[in-house]
PDB file of C-alpha atoms and ligand atoms in Angstrom:
ATOM      1  CA  MET G   1     224.484   3.005 -98.349  1.00 63.00           C
ATOM      2  CA  GLY G   2     221.417   2.195-100.458  1.00 86.00           C
ATOM      3  CA  HIS G   3     218.195   0.463 -99.498  1.00 96.00           C
ATOM      4  CA  TRP G   4     218.037  -2.085-102.338  1.00 98.00           C
ATOM      5  CA  ARG G   5     219.102  -5.646-101.428  1.00 96.00           C
ATOM      6  CA  THR G   6     219.381  -6.729-105.067  1.00 96.00           C
ATOM      7  CA  MET G   7     219.964  -5.123-108.465  1.00 96.00           C
ATOM      8  CA  GLU G   8     217.813  -7.633-110.377  1.00 96.00           C
ATOM      9  CA  PRO G   9     214.149  -7.113-111.278  1.00 98.00           C
ATOM     10  CA  ALA G  10     211.849  -9.466-109.359  1.00 98.00           C
ATOM     11  CA  GLU G  11     208.786 -11.447-110.441  1.00 98.00           C
ATOM     12  CA  LEU G  12     205.448 -10.287-109.034  1.00 98.00           C
ATOM     13  CA  THR G  13     204.795 -12.126-105.751  1.00 98.00           C
ATOM     14  CA  PRO G  14     203.335 -11.088-102.377  1.00 98.00           C
ATOM     15  CA  ALA G  15     206.911 -10.814-101.022  1.00 98.00           C
ATOM     16  CA  SER G  16     208.289  -8.774-103.928  1.00 98.00           C
ATOM     17  CA  LEU G  17     205.327  -6.389-103.840  1.00 98.00           C
ATOM     18  CA  ALA G  18     205.870  -5.781-100.110  1.00 98.00           C
ATOM     19  CA  ALA G  19     209.606  -5.321-100.760  1.00 98.00           C
ATOM     20  CA  LEU G  20     208.917  -2.799-103.527  1.00 98.00           C
ATOM     21  CA  TYR G  21     206.736  -0.706-101.198  1.00 98.00           C
ATOM     22  CA  ALA G  22     209.505  -0.922 -98.573  1.00 98.00           C
ATOM     23  CA  ASN G  23     212.094   0.068-101.246  1.00 98.00           C
ATOM     24  CA  ARG G  24     214.173  -3.071-100.750  1.00 98.00           C
ATOM     25  CA  LEU G  25     214.335  -3.851-104.473  1.00 97.00           C
ATOM     26  CA  PRO G  26     214.447  -1.607-107.562  1.00 98.00           C
ATOM     27  CA  ALA G  27     211.717  -3.051-109.772  1.00 98.00           C
ATOM     28  CA  ILE G  28     209.275  -5.851-110.580  1.00 98.00           C
ATOM     29  CA  ARG G  29     208.897  -7.057-114.162  1.00 98.00           C
ATOM     30  CA  VAL G  30     205.905  -8.999-115.476  1.00 98.00           C
ATOM     31  CA  SER G  31     206.870 -10.443-118.869  1.00 97.00           C
ATOM     32  CA  GLY G  32     203.948 -11.259-121.124  1.00 97.00           C
ATOM     33  CA  PHE G  33     201.514  -9.040-119.222  1.00 98.00           C
ATOM     34  CA  ALA G  34     199.791  -8.795-122.600  1.00 98.00           C
ATOM     35  CA  SER G  35     200.196 -10.736-125.850  1.00 98.00           C
ATOM     36  CA  PRO G  36     201.591  -9.135-129.046  1.00 97.00           C
ATOM     37  CA  GLN G  37     198.088  -9.333-130.509  1.00 98.00           C
ATOM     38  CA  GLU G  38     196.582  -7.505-127.505  1.00 98.00           C
ATOM     39  CA  CYS G  39     199.279  -4.827-127.727  1.00 97.00           C
ATOM     40  CA  ARG G  40     198.608  -4.259-131.422  1.00 96.00           C
ATOM     41  CA  ALA G  41     194.865  -4.044-130.812  1.00 97.00           C
ATOM     42  CA  PHE G  42     195.397  -1.593-127.953  1.00 97.00           C
ATOM     43  CA  ALA G  43     197.700   0.658-130.012  1.00 95.00           C
ATOM     44  CA  ALA G  44     195.191   0.651-132.871  1.00 95.00           C
ATOM     45  CA  ALA G  45     192.386   1.577-130.426  1.00 96.00           C
ATOM     46  CA  VAL G  46     194.516   4.449-129.076  1.00 94.00           C
ATOM     47  CA  GLY G  47     194.919   5.625-132.671  1.00 90.00           C
ATOM     48  CA  ARG G  48     191.149   6.269-132.849  1.00 92.00           C
ATOM     49  CA  HIS G  49     191.680   9.189-130.430  1.00 91.00           C
ATOM     50  CA  GLU G  50     193.692  12.381-130.691  1.00 87.00           C
ATOM     51  CA  MET G  51     196.463  12.673-128.118  1.00 86.00           C
ATOM     52  CA  LYS G  52     196.916  15.858-126.077  1.00 82.00           C
ATOM     53  CA  VAL G  53     200.267  17.273-124.990  1.00 75.00           C
ATOM     54  CA  VAL G  54     201.103  17.459-121.255  1.00 64.00           C
ATOM     55  CA  VAL G  55     201.270  21.022-119.914  1.00 62.00           C
ATOM     56  CA  GLY G  56     202.539  22.117-116.504  1.00 61.00           C
ATOM     57  CA  GLU G  57     200.967  24.637-114.139  1.00 62.00           C
ATOM     58  CA  ARG G  58     204.100  26.295-112.796  1.00 65.00           C
ATOM     59  CA  LYS G  59     206.793  28.032-114.867  1.00 66.00           C
ATOM     60  CA  ALA G  60     209.588  25.459-114.532  1.00 64.00           C
ATOM     61  CA  ALA G  61     207.241  22.573-115.328  1.00 66.00           C
ATOM     62  CA  VAL G  62     205.584  24.455-118.214  1.00 61.00           C
ATOM     63  CA  GLU G  63     208.991  24.992-119.828  1.00 64.00           C
ATOM     64  CA  ALA G  64     210.132  21.429-119.207  1.00 63.00           C
ATOM     65  CA  PHE G  65     206.967  19.896-120.653  1.00 61.00           C
ATOM     66  CA  ALA G  66     206.885  22.285-123.645  1.00 60.00           C
ATOM     67  CA  ALA G  67     210.316  21.041-124.679  1.00 60.00           C
ATOM     68  CA  GLN G  68     209.329  17.372-124.454  1.00 61.00           C
ATOM     69  CA  LYS G  69     205.865  17.160-126.015  1.00 62.00           C
ATOM     70  CA  ILE G  70     204.583  14.190-124.023  1.00 70.00           C
ATOM     71  CA  GLY G  71     201.494  13.057-125.941  1.00 81.00           C
ATOM     72  CA  HIS G  72     198.767  11.460-123.837  1.00 88.00           C
ATOM     73  CA  LEU G  73     195.155  10.348-123.492  1.00 93.00           C
ATOM     74  CA  GLY G  74     193.563  10.936-120.111  1.00 94.00           C
ATOM     75  CA  LEU G  75     194.990  13.207-117.437  1.00 91.00           C
ATOM     76  CA  THR G  76     197.226  13.236-114.403  1.00 90.00           C
ATOM     77  CA  GLN G  77     196.260  14.310-110.913  1.00 90.00           C
ATOM     78  CA  ALA G  78     199.485  16.340-110.935  1.00 87.00           C
ATOM     79  CA  GLU G  79     198.061  18.545-113.719  1.00 86.00           C
ATOM     80  CA  TYR G  80     195.299  19.546-111.291  1.00 89.00           C
ATOM     81  CA  LYS G  81     197.313  19.997-108.129  1.00 81.00           C
ATOM     82  CA  LEU G  82     196.704  23.765-108.134  1.00 80.00           C
ATOM     83  CA  ARG G  83     193.175  23.710-109.578  1.00 86.00           C
ATOM     84  CA  GLY G  84     191.750  21.576-106.805  1.00 87.00           C
ATOM     85  CA  VAL G  85     189.843  18.378-106.219  1.00 93.00           C
ATOM     86  CA  ASP G  86     186.514  19.336-107.838  1.00 95.00           C
ATOM     87  CA  ALA G  87     188.012  20.370-111.168  1.00 95.00           C
ATOM     88  CA  TYR G  88     190.080  17.180-111.176  1.00 95.00           C
ATOM     89  CA  LEU G  89     187.191  14.825-110.401  1.00 96.00           C
ATOM     90  CA  THR G  90     184.968  16.483-113.030  1.00 96.00           C
ATOM     91  CA  ALA G  91     187.658  16.181-115.723  1.00 95.00           C
ATOM     92  CA  SER G  92     188.311  12.591-114.610  1.00 97.00           C
ATOM     93  CA  GLN G  93     184.882  11.411-115.791  1.00 96.00           C
ATOM     94  CA  ALA G  94     185.450  12.358-119.433  1.00 94.00           C
ATOM     95  CA  ALA G  95     189.015  11.040-119.344  1.00 95.00           C
ATOM     96  CA  GLN G  96     187.881   7.689-117.917  1.00 97.00           C
ATOM     97  CA  ALA G  97     185.246   7.375-120.640  1.00 96.00           C
ATOM     98  CA  GLN G  98     187.916   7.925-123.287  1.00 95.00           C
ATOM     99  CA  VAL G  99     190.197   5.228-121.832  1.00 96.00           C
ATOM    100  CA  ALA G 100     187.195   2.899-121.449  1.00 97.00           C
ATOM    101  CA  ASP G 101     186.562   3.353-125.187  1.00 97.00           C
ATOM    102  CA  VAL G 102     190.146   2.303-125.965  1.00 97.00           C
ATOM    103  CA  CYS G 103     189.735  -0.774-123.744  1.00 97.00           C
ATOM    104  CA  ALA G 104     186.359  -1.621-125.288  1.00 97.00           C
ATOM    105  CA  HIS G 105     188.023  -1.722-128.722  1.00 97.00           C
ATOM    106  CA  SER G 106     190.958  -3.863-127.568  1.00 97.00           C
ATOM    107  CA  PHE G 107     191.320  -5.315-124.060  1.00 97.00           C
ATOM    108  CA  ASP G 108     191.286  -3.954-120.515  1.00 98.00           C
ATOM    109  CA  PRO G 109     194.782  -3.737-118.969  1.00 98.00           C
ATOM    110  CA  LEU G 110     193.380  -1.966-115.878  1.00 98.00           C
ATOM    111  CA  ALA G 111     191.114  -4.864-114.978  1.00 98.00           C
ATOM    112  CA  ARG G 112     194.040  -7.247-115.562  1.00 98.00           C
ATOM    113  CA  LEU G 113     196.327  -5.155-113.354  1.00 98.00           C
ATOM    114  CA  ILE G 114     193.776  -5.063-110.540  1.00 98.00           C
ATOM    115  CA  ASP G 115     193.359  -8.860-110.761  1.00 98.00           C
ATOM    116  CA  ARG G 116     197.133  -9.404-110.669  1.00 98.00           C
ATOM    117  CA  LEU G 117     197.544  -7.111-107.669  1.00 98.00           C
ATOM    118  CA  GLN G 118     194.567  -8.610-105.842  1.00 98.00           C
ATOM    119  CA  ALA G 119     196.178 -12.058-106.130  1.00 98.00           C
ATOM    120  CA  ASN G 120     199.243 -10.727-104.266  1.00 98.00           C
ATOM    121  CA  VAL G 121     197.871  -8.671-101.352  1.00 98.00           C
ATOM    122  CA  PRO G 122     195.418  -9.444 -98.536  1.00 96.00           C
ATOM    123  CA  GLY G 123     193.893  -5.922 -98.667  1.00 97.00           C
ATOM    124  CA  ARG G 124     191.350  -4.717-101.199  1.00 98.00           C
ATOM    125  CA  VAL G 125     192.541  -3.326-104.559  1.00 98.00           C
ATOM    126  CA  GLY G 126     190.524  -0.699-106.434  1.00 98.00           C
ATOM    127  CA  ILE G 127     190.437   2.712-108.093  1.00 98.00           C
ATOM    128  CA  ALA G 128     191.140   5.565-105.637  1.00 98.00           C
ATOM    129  CA  SER G 129     188.176   7.698-104.574  1.00 97.00           C
ATOM    130  CA  GLU G 130     187.610  10.908-102.648  1.00 96.00           C
ATOM    131  CA  VAL G 131     185.860  10.804 -99.261  1.00 92.00           C
ATOM    132  CA  ASP G 132     182.516  11.455-100.995  1.00 94.00           C
ATOM    133  CA  GLY G 133     183.040   8.358-103.163  1.00 96.00           C
ATOM    134  CA  ARG G 134     183.836  10.083-106.452  1.00 97.00           C
ATOM    135  CA  PRO G 135     186.512   8.091-108.324  1.00 97.00           C
ATOM    136  CA  TYR G 136     189.901   9.299-109.502  1.00 98.00           C
ATOM    137  CA  PHE G 137     191.022   8.873-113.087  1.00 98.00           C
ATOM    138  CA  CYS G 138     193.216   5.819-113.645  1.00 98.00           C
ATOM    139  CA  GLY G 139     195.038   4.688-116.761  1.00 97.00           C
ATOM    140  CA  ILE G 140     196.817   7.535-118.514  1.00 96.00           C
ATOM    141  CA  ILE G 141     198.082   6.439-121.938  1.00 96.00           C
ATOM    142  CA  ARG G 142     201.311   8.209-122.748  1.00 92.00           C
ATOM    143  CA  ASP G 143     203.933   8.445-125.460  1.00 88.00           C
ATOM    144  CA  SER G 144     207.266   9.185-123.782  1.00 83.00           C
ATOM    145  CA  SER G 145     209.442   8.685-126.870  1.00 83.00           C
ATOM    146  CA  ASN G 146     211.087  12.043-126.144  1.00 83.00           C
ATOM    147  CA  GLY G 147     211.987  11.081-122.584  1.00 88.00           C
ATOM    148  CA  LEU G 148     211.054  12.320-119.125  1.00 90.00           C
ATOM    149  CA  MET G 149     213.249  14.502-116.915  1.00 94.00           C
ATOM    150  CA  LEU G 150     214.392  13.543-113.419  1.00 97.00           C
ATOM    151  CA  HIS G 151     211.397  13.531-111.070  1.00 97.00           C
ATOM    152  CA  ALA G 152     209.691  11.578-108.297  1.00 98.00           C
ATOM    153  CA  ASP G 153     206.019  11.020-107.503  1.00 97.00           C
ATOM    154  CA  PHE G 154     204.599  10.905-103.974  1.00 98.00           C
ATOM    155  CA  ALA G 155     200.996  11.959-103.283  1.00 97.00           C
ATOM    156  CA  PRO G 156     201.463  13.119 -99.657  1.00 97.00           C
ATOM    157  CA  TYR G 157     203.832  15.795-101.024  1.00 96.00           C
ATOM    158  CA  GLN G 158     202.021  16.591-104.266  1.00 94.00           C
ATOM    159  CA  ALA G 159     198.355  16.260-103.336  1.00 94.00           C
ATOM    160  CA  PRO G 160     198.012  17.321 -99.676  1.00 93.00           C
ATOM    161  CA  GLN G 161     194.344  18.281-100.157  1.00 92.00           C
ATOM    162  CA  TYR G 162     193.381  14.952-101.791  1.00 95.00           C
ATOM    163  CA  ALA G 163     192.368  11.642-100.156  1.00 96.00           C
ATOM    164  CA  ILE G 164     195.413   9.976-101.775  1.00 97.00           C
ATOM    165  CA  SER G 165     197.618  12.079 -99.450  1.00 96.00           C
ATOM    166  CA  ARG G 166     196.824   9.433 -96.801  1.00 97.00           C
ATOM    167  CA  ILE G 167     198.829   6.732 -98.603  1.00 98.00           C
ATOM    168  CA  GLU G 168     201.988   5.595 -96.846  1.00 98.00           C
ATOM    169  CA  ALA G 169     203.866   4.342 -99.911  1.00 98.00           C
ATOM    170  CA  GLN G 170     203.510   4.679-103.685  1.00 98.00           C
ATOM    171  CA  ILE G 171     204.553   2.539-106.631  1.00 98.00           C
ATOM    172  CA  VAL G 172     203.705   2.727-110.325  1.00 98.00           C
ATOM    173  CA  CYS G 173     202.815   0.141-112.940  1.00 98.00           C
ATOM    174  CA  ASN G 174     203.824   0.979-116.512  1.00 97.00           C
ATOM    175  CA  PHE G 175     202.449  -1.427-119.083  1.00 98.00           C
ATOM    176  CA  TYR G 176     204.264  -0.988-122.402  1.00 96.00           C
ATOM    177  CA  VAL G 177     202.038  -1.325-125.426  1.00 96.00           C
ATOM    178  CA  GLU G 178     204.579  -0.322-128.087  1.00 93.00           C
ATOM    179  CA  THR G 179     208.306   0.281-127.812  1.00 92.00           C
ATOM    180  CA  PRO G 180     210.943   1.353-130.335  1.00 87.00           C
ATOM    181  CA  ALA G 181     213.666  -1.198-131.090  1.00 83.00           C
ATOM    182  CA  GLU G 182     215.967   1.076-129.077  1.00 82.00           C
ATOM    183  CA  ALA G 183     213.542   2.248-126.386  1.00 79.00           C
ATOM    184  CA  GLY G 184     215.005   4.897-124.094  1.00 84.00           C
ATOM    185  CA  LEU G 185     216.359   3.639-120.787  1.00 92.00           C
ATOM    186  CA  THR G 186     214.303   4.234-117.666  1.00 95.00           C
ATOM    187  CA  THR G 187     216.694   4.902-114.771  1.00 98.00           C
ATOM    188  CA  LEU G 188     215.724   4.781-111.090  1.00 98.00           C
ATOM    189  CA  TYR G 189     217.862   6.086-108.234  1.00 98.00           C
ATOM    190  CA  ASP G 190     217.880   4.636-104.723  1.00 98.00           C
ATOM    191  CA  ALA G 191     217.560   8.054-103.058  1.00 98.00           C
ATOM    192  CA  PRO G 192     213.920   8.415-101.872  1.00 97.00           C
ATOM    193  CA  TRP G 193     212.519  11.928-102.269  1.00 98.00           C
ATOM    194  CA  GLN G 194     212.373  13.844 -98.980  1.00 96.00           C
ATOM    195  CA  TRP G 195     210.573  17.183 -98.796  1.00 97.00           C
ATOM    196  CA  ARG G 196     209.054  19.385 -96.110  1.00 95.00           C
ATOM    197  CA  PRO G 197     206.371  22.046 -96.724  1.00 95.00           C
ATOM    198  CA  SER G 198     207.317  25.548 -95.626  1.00 95.00           C
ATOM    199  CA  ALA G 199     203.624  26.226 -94.870  1.00 94.00           C
ATOM    200  CA  PRO G 200     200.667  23.847 -94.242  1.00 90.00           C
ATOM    201  CA  GLY G 201     199.067  22.647 -97.467  1.00 89.00           C
ATOM    202  CA  GLU G 202     202.002  23.610 -99.686  1.00 94.00           C
ATOM    203  CA  VAL G 203     202.207  21.515-102.868  1.00 93.00           C
ATOM    204  CA  ALA G 204     205.644  20.126-103.757  1.00 94.00           C
ATOM    205  CA  GLU G 205     207.086  20.761-107.218  1.00 91.00           C
ATOM    206  CA  ASN G 206     208.524  17.541-108.611  1.00 91.00           C
ATOM    207  CA  TYR G 207     209.359  18.148-112.284  1.00 91.00           C
ATOM    208  CA  PRO G 208     212.218  18.420-112.802  1.00 94.00           C
ATOM    209  CA  LEU G 209     214.085  17.606-109.574  1.00 96.00           C
ATOM    210  CA  PRO G 210     217.680  18.825-109.098  1.00 96.00           C
ATOM    211  CA  GLU G 211     220.400  16.416-110.272  1.00 96.00           C
ATOM    212  CA  ALA G 212     222.184  16.829-106.932  1.00 97.00           C
ATOM    213  CA  MET G 213     219.443  14.719-105.322  1.00 96.00           C
ATOM    214  CA  VAL G 214     220.737  11.576-107.011  1.00 97.00           C
ATOM    215  CA  ALA G 215     224.471  12.221-107.022  1.00 96.00           C
ATOM    216  CA  ASP G 216     226.275   9.031-105.893  1.00 94.00           C
ATOM    217  CA  ALA G 217     222.974   7.129-105.421  1.00 97.00           C
ATOM    218  CA  PRO G 218     222.768   3.501-106.626  1.00 97.00           C
ATOM    219  CA  ALA G 219     221.046   3.428-110.031  1.00 98.00           C
ATOM    220  CA  PHE G 220     218.991   0.770-111.815  1.00 98.00           C
ATOM    221  CA  SER G 221     218.141   0.999-115.524  1.00 97.00           C
ATOM    222  CA  PHE G 222     215.850  -0.976-117.783  1.00 96.00           C
ATOM    223  CA  ARG G 223     214.803  -0.862-121.418  1.00 94.00           C
ATOM    224  CA  PRO G 224     211.177  -1.993-121.592  1.00 93.00           C
ATOM    225  CA  ARG G 225     209.748  -4.245-124.286  1.00 94.00           C
ATOM    226  CA  ALA G 226     206.203  -4.268-125.603  1.00 95.00           C
ATOM    227  CA  GLY G 227     203.919  -6.528-123.604  1.00 97.00           C
ATOM    228  CA  GLU G 228     205.837  -6.083-120.352  1.00 98.00           C
ATOM    229  CA  ALA G 229     204.597  -4.418-117.179  1.00 98.00           C
ATOM    230  CA  TRP G 230     207.200  -2.823-114.914  1.00 98.00           C
ATOM    231  CA  PHE G 231     206.586  -1.714-111.337  1.00 98.00           C
ATOM    232  CA  PHE G 232     208.834   0.572-109.288  1.00 98.00           C
ATOM    233  CA  ASN G 233     208.682   2.777-106.197  1.00 98.00           C
ATOM    234  CA  THR G 234     207.952   6.298-107.473  1.00 98.00           C
ATOM    235  CA  ARG G 235     209.449   8.016-104.458  1.00 98.00           C
ATOM    236  CA  ASN G 236     212.799   7.050-105.976  1.00 98.00           C
ATOM    237  CA  PRO G 237     213.747   9.792-108.474  1.00 98.00           C
ATOM    238  CA  HIS G 238     213.537   8.476-112.029  1.00 98.00           C
ATOM    239  CA  ARG G 239     214.024   9.594-115.630  1.00 96.00           C
ATOM    240  CA  VAL G 240     213.448   8.293-119.141  1.00 93.00           C
ATOM    241  CA  ALA G 241     216.025   8.839-121.873  1.00 91.00           C
ATOM    242  CA  PRO G 242     214.730   9.756-125.351  1.00 88.00           C
ATOM    243  CA  SER G 243     214.242   6.763-127.635  1.00 84.00           C
ATOM    244  CA  ALA G 244     216.361   6.336-130.736  1.00 77.00           C
ATOM    245  CA  ALA G 245     214.360   7.746-133.640  1.00 73.00           C
ATOM    246  CA  ASP G 246     212.841   4.841-135.553  1.00 69.00           C
ATOM    247  CA  GLY G 247     209.323   6.202-135.952  1.00 71.00           C
ATOM    248  CA  GLN G 248     207.866   3.769-133.409  1.00 77.00           C
ATOM    249  CA  SER G 249     206.287   5.339-130.319  1.00 84.00           C
ATOM    250  CA  ARG G 250     207.051   4.388-126.718  1.00 88.00           C
ATOM    251  CA  LEU G 251     203.433   3.920-125.752  1.00 92.00           C
ATOM    252  CA  ALA G 252     202.575   2.928-122.183  1.00 95.00           C
ATOM    253  CA  ILE G 253     199.660   3.004-119.798  1.00 97.00           C
ATOM    254  CA  ALA G 254     200.651   4.184-116.325  1.00 97.00           C
ATOM    255  CA  CYS G 255     198.905   3.765-112.959  1.00 98.00           C
ATOM    256  CA  PHE G 256     200.068   4.765-109.531  1.00 98.00           C
ATOM    257  CA  ILE G 257     199.307   2.228-106.815  1.00 98.00           C
ATOM    258  CA  GLY G 258     199.244   3.701-103.326  1.00 98.00           C
ATOM    259  CA  ARG G 259     199.134   1.622-100.147  1.00 98.00           C
ATOM    260  CA  MET G 260     196.769   2.957 -97.518  1.00 98.00           C
ATOM    261  CA  PRO G 261     197.487   2.498 -93.793  1.00 98.00           C
ATOM    262  CA  SER G 262     194.783  -0.252 -93.840  1.00 97.00           C
ATOM    263  CA  GLY G 263     196.812  -2.232 -96.403  1.00 97.00           C
ATOM    264  CA  ASP G 264     194.296  -1.565 -99.184  1.00 98.00           C
ATOM    265  CA  LEU G 265     195.763  -0.553-102.548  1.00 98.00           C
ATOM    266  CA  VAL G 266     194.315   2.442-104.442  1.00 98.00           C
ATOM    267  CA  LEU G 267     194.987   3.217-108.112  1.00 98.00           C
ATOM    268  CA  TRP G 268     195.065   6.511-109.987  1.00 98.00           C
ATOM    269  CA  SER G 269     197.153   8.274-112.620  1.00 96.00           C
TER     270      SER G 269
HETATM  271 FE1  FE2 X   1     207.102   9.348-112.581  1.00 64.76          FE
END
């Protein structure tokens, strides 16, 4: 028996956002999050920078990422889960400057996302920070044309030594800047990731997750279009199928949005 009460994507409202955190619906879609002109300007601004390829820290993830060549600007907290908070926060500064340069040459989807969220929650919405006030990086720009393997994202499991481990629920916003005509399907499974550390402070491995975790689970799929923003609960295992080869990238900017026990929302990538 699944948790979702509907199989249709919802509009962004205070009720749908609360339902997404509670895993009572599969996804929220914001059509026209950005105009075609803004998307073109953003993609051109990304083109001024050289993309890096995602690498993993552990053997299984290193092999999985090497096969998929996920180009990106910026960084993920998950890349630093074994290197620690200081190394992450130091690298975050340069990464944020790079994304700020892209925004300065086009438009700022992060500011727009924060405004949209703030209009739908009573708590405060802002970039996540450590206890000493240093900010996390937010706004990874990624080309997932080659797909993403089955995985889930949940900071209390993956970042036990970070301030974001205090969140009680986690969603993501993916804003699609460019999509191929046949963009690969994103599929979500209503089977929230459950994991227990075998020792205090253990960091969960999430990429890839075993297929058995989603066997028989209700599934929801969508094919994003440029200009749309899609939100879903990242504790639900999810995957992205490779796009049909048409030379167009599947370019998106991705932000996690955690809900703190206070009700405040904190963003990072
Ligand atoms: Fe994910």
